[in-house]
Short mmCIF file of N, CA and C in Angstrom, two decimals:
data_model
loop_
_atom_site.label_atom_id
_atom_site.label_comp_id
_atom_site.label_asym_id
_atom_site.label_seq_id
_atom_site.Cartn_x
_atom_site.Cartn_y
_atom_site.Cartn_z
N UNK A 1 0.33 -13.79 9.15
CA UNK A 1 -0.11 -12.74 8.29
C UNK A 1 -1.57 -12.41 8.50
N UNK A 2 -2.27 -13.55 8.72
CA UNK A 2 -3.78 -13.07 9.56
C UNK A 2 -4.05 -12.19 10.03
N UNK A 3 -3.10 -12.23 11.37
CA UNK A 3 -3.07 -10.60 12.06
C UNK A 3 -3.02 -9.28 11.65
N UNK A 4 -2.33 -9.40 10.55
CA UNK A 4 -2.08 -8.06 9.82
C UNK A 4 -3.16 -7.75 8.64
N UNK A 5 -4.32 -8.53 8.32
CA UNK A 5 -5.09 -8.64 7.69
C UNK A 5 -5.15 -9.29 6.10
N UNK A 6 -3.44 -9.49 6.03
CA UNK A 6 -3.63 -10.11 4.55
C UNK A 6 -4.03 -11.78 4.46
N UNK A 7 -4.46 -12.11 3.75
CA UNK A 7 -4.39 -13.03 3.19
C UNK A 7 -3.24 -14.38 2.85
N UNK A 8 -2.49 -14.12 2.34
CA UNK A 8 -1.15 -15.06 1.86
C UNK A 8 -0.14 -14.29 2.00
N UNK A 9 1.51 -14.68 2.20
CA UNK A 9 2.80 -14.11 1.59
C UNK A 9 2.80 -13.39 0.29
N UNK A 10 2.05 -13.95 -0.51
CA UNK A 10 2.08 -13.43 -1.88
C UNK A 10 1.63 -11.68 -1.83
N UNK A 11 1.43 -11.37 -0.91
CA UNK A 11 0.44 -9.66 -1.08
C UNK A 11 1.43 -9.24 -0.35
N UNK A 12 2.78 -9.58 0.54
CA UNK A 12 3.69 -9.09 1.77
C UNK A 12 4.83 -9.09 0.99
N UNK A 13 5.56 -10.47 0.25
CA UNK A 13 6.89 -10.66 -0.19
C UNK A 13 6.92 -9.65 -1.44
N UNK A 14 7.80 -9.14 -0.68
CA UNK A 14 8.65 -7.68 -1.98
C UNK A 14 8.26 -5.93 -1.76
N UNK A 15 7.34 -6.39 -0.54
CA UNK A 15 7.34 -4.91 -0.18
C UNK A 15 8.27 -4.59 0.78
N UNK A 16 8.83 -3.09 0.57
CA UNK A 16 9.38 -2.37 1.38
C UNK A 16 9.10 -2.24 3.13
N UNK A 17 9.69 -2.65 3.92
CA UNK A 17 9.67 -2.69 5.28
C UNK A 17 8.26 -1.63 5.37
N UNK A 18 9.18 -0.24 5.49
CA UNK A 18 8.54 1.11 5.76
C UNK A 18 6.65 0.62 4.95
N UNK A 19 6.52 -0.22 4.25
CA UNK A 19 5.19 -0.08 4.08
C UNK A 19 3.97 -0.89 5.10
N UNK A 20 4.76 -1.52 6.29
CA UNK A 20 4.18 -2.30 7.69
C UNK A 20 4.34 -0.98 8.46
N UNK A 21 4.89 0.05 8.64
CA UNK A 21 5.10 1.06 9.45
C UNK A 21 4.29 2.54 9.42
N UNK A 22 3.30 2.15 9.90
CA UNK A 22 2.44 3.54 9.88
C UNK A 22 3.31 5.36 10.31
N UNK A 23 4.47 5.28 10.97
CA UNK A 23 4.89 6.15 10.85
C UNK A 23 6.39 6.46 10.35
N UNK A 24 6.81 7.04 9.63
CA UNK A 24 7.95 7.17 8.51
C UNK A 24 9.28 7.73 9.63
N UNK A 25 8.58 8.33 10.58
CA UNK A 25 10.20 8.21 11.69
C UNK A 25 10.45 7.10 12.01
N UNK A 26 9.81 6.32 12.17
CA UNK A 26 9.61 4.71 13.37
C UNK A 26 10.41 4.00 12.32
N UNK A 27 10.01 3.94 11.06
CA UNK A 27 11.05 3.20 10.02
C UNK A 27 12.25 3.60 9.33
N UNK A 28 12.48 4.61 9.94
CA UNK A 28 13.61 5.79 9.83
C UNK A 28 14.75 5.07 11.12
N UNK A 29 14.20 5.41 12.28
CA UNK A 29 14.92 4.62 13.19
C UNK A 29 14.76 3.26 12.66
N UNK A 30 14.46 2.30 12.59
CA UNK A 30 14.90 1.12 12.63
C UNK A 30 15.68 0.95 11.23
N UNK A 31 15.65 1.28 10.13
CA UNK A 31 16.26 1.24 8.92
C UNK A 31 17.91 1.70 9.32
N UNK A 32 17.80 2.78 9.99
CA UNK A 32 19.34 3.63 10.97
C UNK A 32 20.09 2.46 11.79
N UNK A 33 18.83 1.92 12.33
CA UNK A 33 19.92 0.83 13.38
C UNK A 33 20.49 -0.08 12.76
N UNK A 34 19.67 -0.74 11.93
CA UNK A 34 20.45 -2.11 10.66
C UNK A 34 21.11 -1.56 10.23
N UNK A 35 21.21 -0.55 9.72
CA UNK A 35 22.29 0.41 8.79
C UNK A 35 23.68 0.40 9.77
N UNK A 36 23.51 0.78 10.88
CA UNK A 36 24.84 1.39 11.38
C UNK A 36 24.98 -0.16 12.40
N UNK A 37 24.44 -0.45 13.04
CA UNK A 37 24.78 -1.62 13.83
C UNK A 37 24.42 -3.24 13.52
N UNK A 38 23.74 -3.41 12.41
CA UNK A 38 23.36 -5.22 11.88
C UNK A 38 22.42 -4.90 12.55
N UNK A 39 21.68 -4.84 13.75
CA UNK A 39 20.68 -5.21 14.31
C UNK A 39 19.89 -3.97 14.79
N UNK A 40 18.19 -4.30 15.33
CA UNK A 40 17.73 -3.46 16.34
C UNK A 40 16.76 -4.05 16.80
N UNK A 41 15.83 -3.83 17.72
CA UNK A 41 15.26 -4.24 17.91
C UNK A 41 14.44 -3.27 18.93
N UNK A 42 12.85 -3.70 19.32
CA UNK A 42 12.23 -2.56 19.68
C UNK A 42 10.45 -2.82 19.26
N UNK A 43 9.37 -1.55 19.53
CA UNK A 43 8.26 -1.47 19.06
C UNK A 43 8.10 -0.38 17.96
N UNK A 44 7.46 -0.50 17.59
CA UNK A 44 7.01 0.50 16.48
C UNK A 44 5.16 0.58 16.59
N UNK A 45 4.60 1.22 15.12
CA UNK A 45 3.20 1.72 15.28
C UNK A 45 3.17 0.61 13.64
N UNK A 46 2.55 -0.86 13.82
CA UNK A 46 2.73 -1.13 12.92
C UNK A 46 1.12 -1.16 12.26
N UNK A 47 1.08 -0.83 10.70
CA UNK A 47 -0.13 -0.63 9.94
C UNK A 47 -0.39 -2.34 9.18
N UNK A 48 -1.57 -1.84 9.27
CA UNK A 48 -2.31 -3.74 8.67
C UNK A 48 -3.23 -3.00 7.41
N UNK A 49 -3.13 -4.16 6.74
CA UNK A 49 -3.45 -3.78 5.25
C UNK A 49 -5.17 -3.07 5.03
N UNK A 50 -5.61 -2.82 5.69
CA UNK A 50 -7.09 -2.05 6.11
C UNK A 50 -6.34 -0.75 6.59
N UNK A 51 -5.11 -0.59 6.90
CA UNK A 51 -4.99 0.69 7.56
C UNK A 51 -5.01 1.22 9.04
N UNK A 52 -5.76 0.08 9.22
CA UNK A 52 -5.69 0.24 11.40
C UNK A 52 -4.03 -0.07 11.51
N UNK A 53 -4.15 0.01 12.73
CA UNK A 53 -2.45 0.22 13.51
C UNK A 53 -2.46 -0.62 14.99
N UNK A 54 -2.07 -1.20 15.44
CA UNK A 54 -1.64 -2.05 16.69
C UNK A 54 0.17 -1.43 16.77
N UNK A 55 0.46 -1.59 17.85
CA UNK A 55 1.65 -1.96 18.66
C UNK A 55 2.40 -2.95 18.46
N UNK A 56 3.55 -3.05 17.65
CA UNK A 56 3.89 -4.04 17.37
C UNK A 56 5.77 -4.23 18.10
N UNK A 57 6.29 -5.53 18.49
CA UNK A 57 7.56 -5.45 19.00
C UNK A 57 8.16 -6.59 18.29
N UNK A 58 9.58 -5.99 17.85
CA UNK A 58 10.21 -6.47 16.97
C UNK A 58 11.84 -6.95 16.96
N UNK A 59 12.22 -7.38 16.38
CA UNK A 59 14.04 -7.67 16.13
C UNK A 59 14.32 -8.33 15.08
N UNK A 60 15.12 -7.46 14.58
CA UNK A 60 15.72 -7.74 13.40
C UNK A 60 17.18 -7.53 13.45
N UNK A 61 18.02 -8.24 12.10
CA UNK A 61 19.64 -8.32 12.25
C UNK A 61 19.74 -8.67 10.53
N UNK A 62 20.75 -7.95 9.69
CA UNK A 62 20.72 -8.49 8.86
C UNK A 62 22.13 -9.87 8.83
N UNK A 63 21.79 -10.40 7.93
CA UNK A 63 22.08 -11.76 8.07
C UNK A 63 23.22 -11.62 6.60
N UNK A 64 24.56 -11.52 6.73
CA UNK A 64 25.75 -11.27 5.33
C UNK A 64 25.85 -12.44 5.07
N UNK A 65 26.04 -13.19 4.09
CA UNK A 65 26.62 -14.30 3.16
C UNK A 65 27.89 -14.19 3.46
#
């Protein structure tokens, strides 16, 4: 979480994905891919809690009980 400028889990756990994602298509597609296929994976334009932006590469899958 360093990297991204926060501090602890406590300022990250319970926010909305789309609020690491500086652009609202980029979390559009990846929200689409979990949606329709469990998984995606890929880069995006990810935002750090100051607001700057790095390149970030990712994979995700949701995980059913």
């Amino acid at each position: 979480m360093i990297a991204w400028g926060y501090d602890s889990f406590d300022e990250v756990i319970g926010k909305p994905i789309p609020a690491f994602i500086k652009f609202e298509d980029e979390a559009v597609k990846i929200l689409k891919g979990l949606t329709n296929t469990g998984k995606w994976q890929g880069t995006y334009t990810a935002l750090k809690k100051d607001g700057s932006t790095f390149i970030a590469m990712a994979s995700a899958s949701i995980l059913q009980d």
